[in-house]
């Protein structure tokens, strides 16, 4: 990148980072909410709303908490698989410069 365009490159990199973070949070959060709604007691769309229902039976509260944790586990597993897949792709596509003195793959 030429020096006179370094500011633009930095701005694009920061914007890409922000968009990626927002998109990742939105998609993974939606996945967690979907899992909660599919495996929860079906009384309310969120854990907080479910736990604040008047006259909530303790077994339903535990079921809602369990569904919430299951959603978090699904999100953590999905994010881990995505990170491993993207790291594998990056390692295959990015070449190591010979000037670093590292052996090149044959």
Short mmCIF file of C-alpha atoms in Angstrom, two decimals:
data_model
loop_
_atom_site.label_atom_id
_atom_site.label_comp_id
_atom_site.label_asym_id
_atom_site.label_seq_id
_atom_site.Cartn_x
_atom_site.Cartn_y
_atom_site.Cartn_z
CA UNK A 1 0.00 0.00 0.00
CA UNK A 2 1.47 3.38 -0.94
CA UNK A 3 2.09 5.71 1.99
CA UNK A 4 -0.33 8.32 0.65
CA UNK A 5 -3.17 5.76 0.76
CA UNK A 6 -2.39 4.26 4.18
CA UNK A 7 -5.17 6.26 5.86
CA UNK A 8 -7.77 4.92 3.46
CA UNK A 9 -6.53 1.37 3.91
CA UNK A 10 -6.69 1.72 7.69
CA UNK A 11 -10.22 3.09 7.51
CA UNK A 12 -11.34 0.23 5.28
CA UNK A 13 -9.74 -2.31 7.61
CA UNK A 14 -11.45 -0.81 10.67
CA UNK A 15 -14.81 -0.63 8.90
CA UNK A 16 -14.49 -4.26 7.81
CA UNK A 17 -13.65 -5.27 11.36
CA UNK A 18 -16.67 -3.43 12.76
CA UNK A 19 -19.05 -4.87 10.19
CA UNK A 20 -17.68 -8.37 10.76
CA UNK A 21 -18.11 -8.08 14.52
CA UNK A 22 -21.66 -6.76 14.24
CA UNK A 23 -22.63 -9.43 11.73
CA UNK A 24 -21.09 -12.21 13.81
CA UNK A 25 -22.84 -11.06 16.97
CA UNK A 26 -26.17 -10.73 15.15
CA UNK A 27 -25.98 -14.14 13.48
CA UNK A 28 -24.70 -16.07 16.49
CA UNK A 29 -27.15 -14.28 18.78
CA UNK A 30 -29.99 -15.18 16.43
CA UNK A 31 -28.84 -18.80 16.45
CA UNK A 32 -28.85 -18.84 20.28
CA UNK A 33 -32.36 -17.31 20.33
CA UNK A 34 -33.59 -19.86 17.78
CA UNK A 35 -32.26 -22.78 19.81
CA UNK A 36 -33.85 -21.34 22.97
CA UNK A 37 -37.21 -20.93 21.26
CA UNK A 38 -37.14 -24.43 19.77
CA UNK A 39 -35.99 -26.27 22.89
CA UNK A 40 -37.42 -24.05 25.62
CA UNK A 41 -40.81 -24.29 27.31
CA UNK A 42 -42.35 -21.94 24.73
CA UNK A 43 -43.83 -19.54 27.27
CA UNK A 44 -41.93 -16.42 26.20
CA UNK A 45 -39.35 -15.54 23.53
CA UNK A 46 -36.46 -14.90 25.97
CA UNK A 47 -35.11 -16.39 29.18
CA UNK A 48 -35.64 -13.14 31.09
CA UNK A 49 -39.26 -12.86 29.96
CA UNK A 50 -39.86 -16.52 30.83
CA UNK A 51 -38.41 -16.20 34.33
CA UNK A 52 -40.51 -13.09 35.05
CA UNK A 53 -43.82 -14.78 34.26
CA UNK A 54 -46.12 -14.79 37.29
CA UNK A 55 -46.76 -18.23 38.78
CA UNK A 56 -43.93 -19.92 36.86
CA UNK A 57 -43.48 -23.54 37.93
CA UNK A 58 -39.88 -24.30 39.03
CA UNK A 59 -39.58 -27.19 36.56
CA UNK A 60 -40.42 -24.84 33.67
CA UNK A 61 -37.87 -22.33 34.95
CA UNK A 62 -35.20 -25.04 34.94
CA UNK A 63 -36.26 -26.13 31.45
CA UNK A 64 -35.92 -22.53 30.24
CA UNK A 65 -32.48 -22.17 31.84
CA UNK A 66 -31.38 -25.46 30.30
CA UNK A 67 -32.61 -24.35 26.86
CA UNK A 68 -30.70 -21.08 27.22
CA UNK A 69 -27.47 -22.90 28.10
CA UNK A 70 -28.03 -25.31 25.21
CA UNK A 71 -28.30 -22.31 22.88
CA UNK A 72 -25.00 -20.95 24.19
CA UNK A 73 -23.36 -24.35 23.69
CA UNK A 74 -24.61 -24.52 20.10
CA UNK A 75 -23.25 -21.02 19.44
CA UNK A 76 -19.88 -21.82 21.01
CA UNK A 77 -19.59 -25.02 18.97
CA UNK A 78 -20.60 -23.25 15.76
CA UNK A 79 -18.11 -20.43 16.36
CA UNK A 80 -15.35 -22.96 17.11
CA UNK A 81 -16.02 -24.91 13.93
CA UNK A 82 -16.04 -21.69 11.89
CA UNK A 83 -12.75 -20.55 13.44
CA UNK A 84 -11.08 -23.89 12.73
CA UNK A 85 -12.37 -23.94 9.14
CA UNK A 86 -11.26 -20.36 8.47
CA UNK A 87 -7.86 -20.97 10.07
CA UNK A 88 -7.38 -24.03 7.87
CA UNK A 89 -8.30 -22.03 4.77
CA UNK A 90 -5.96 -19.21 5.78
CA UNK A 91 -3.07 -21.62 6.32
CA UNK A 92 -3.65 -23.19 2.91
CA UNK A 93 -4.02 -19.90 1.00
CA UNK A 94 -1.47 -17.64 2.65
CA UNK A 95 2.08 -18.37 1.59
CA UNK A 96 5.06 -17.83 3.87
CA UNK A 97 7.72 -15.54 2.36
CA UNK A 98 11.03 -17.28 1.73
CA UNK A 99 12.85 -14.40 3.41
CA UNK A 100 11.68 -15.63 6.81
CA UNK A 101 13.94 -18.67 6.45
CA UNK A 102 11.07 -21.12 6.95
CA UNK A 103 10.98 -24.31 4.91
CA UNK A 104 8.53 -24.24 2.02
CA UNK A 105 6.02 -27.09 1.58
CA UNK A 106 6.82 -29.50 -1.23
#
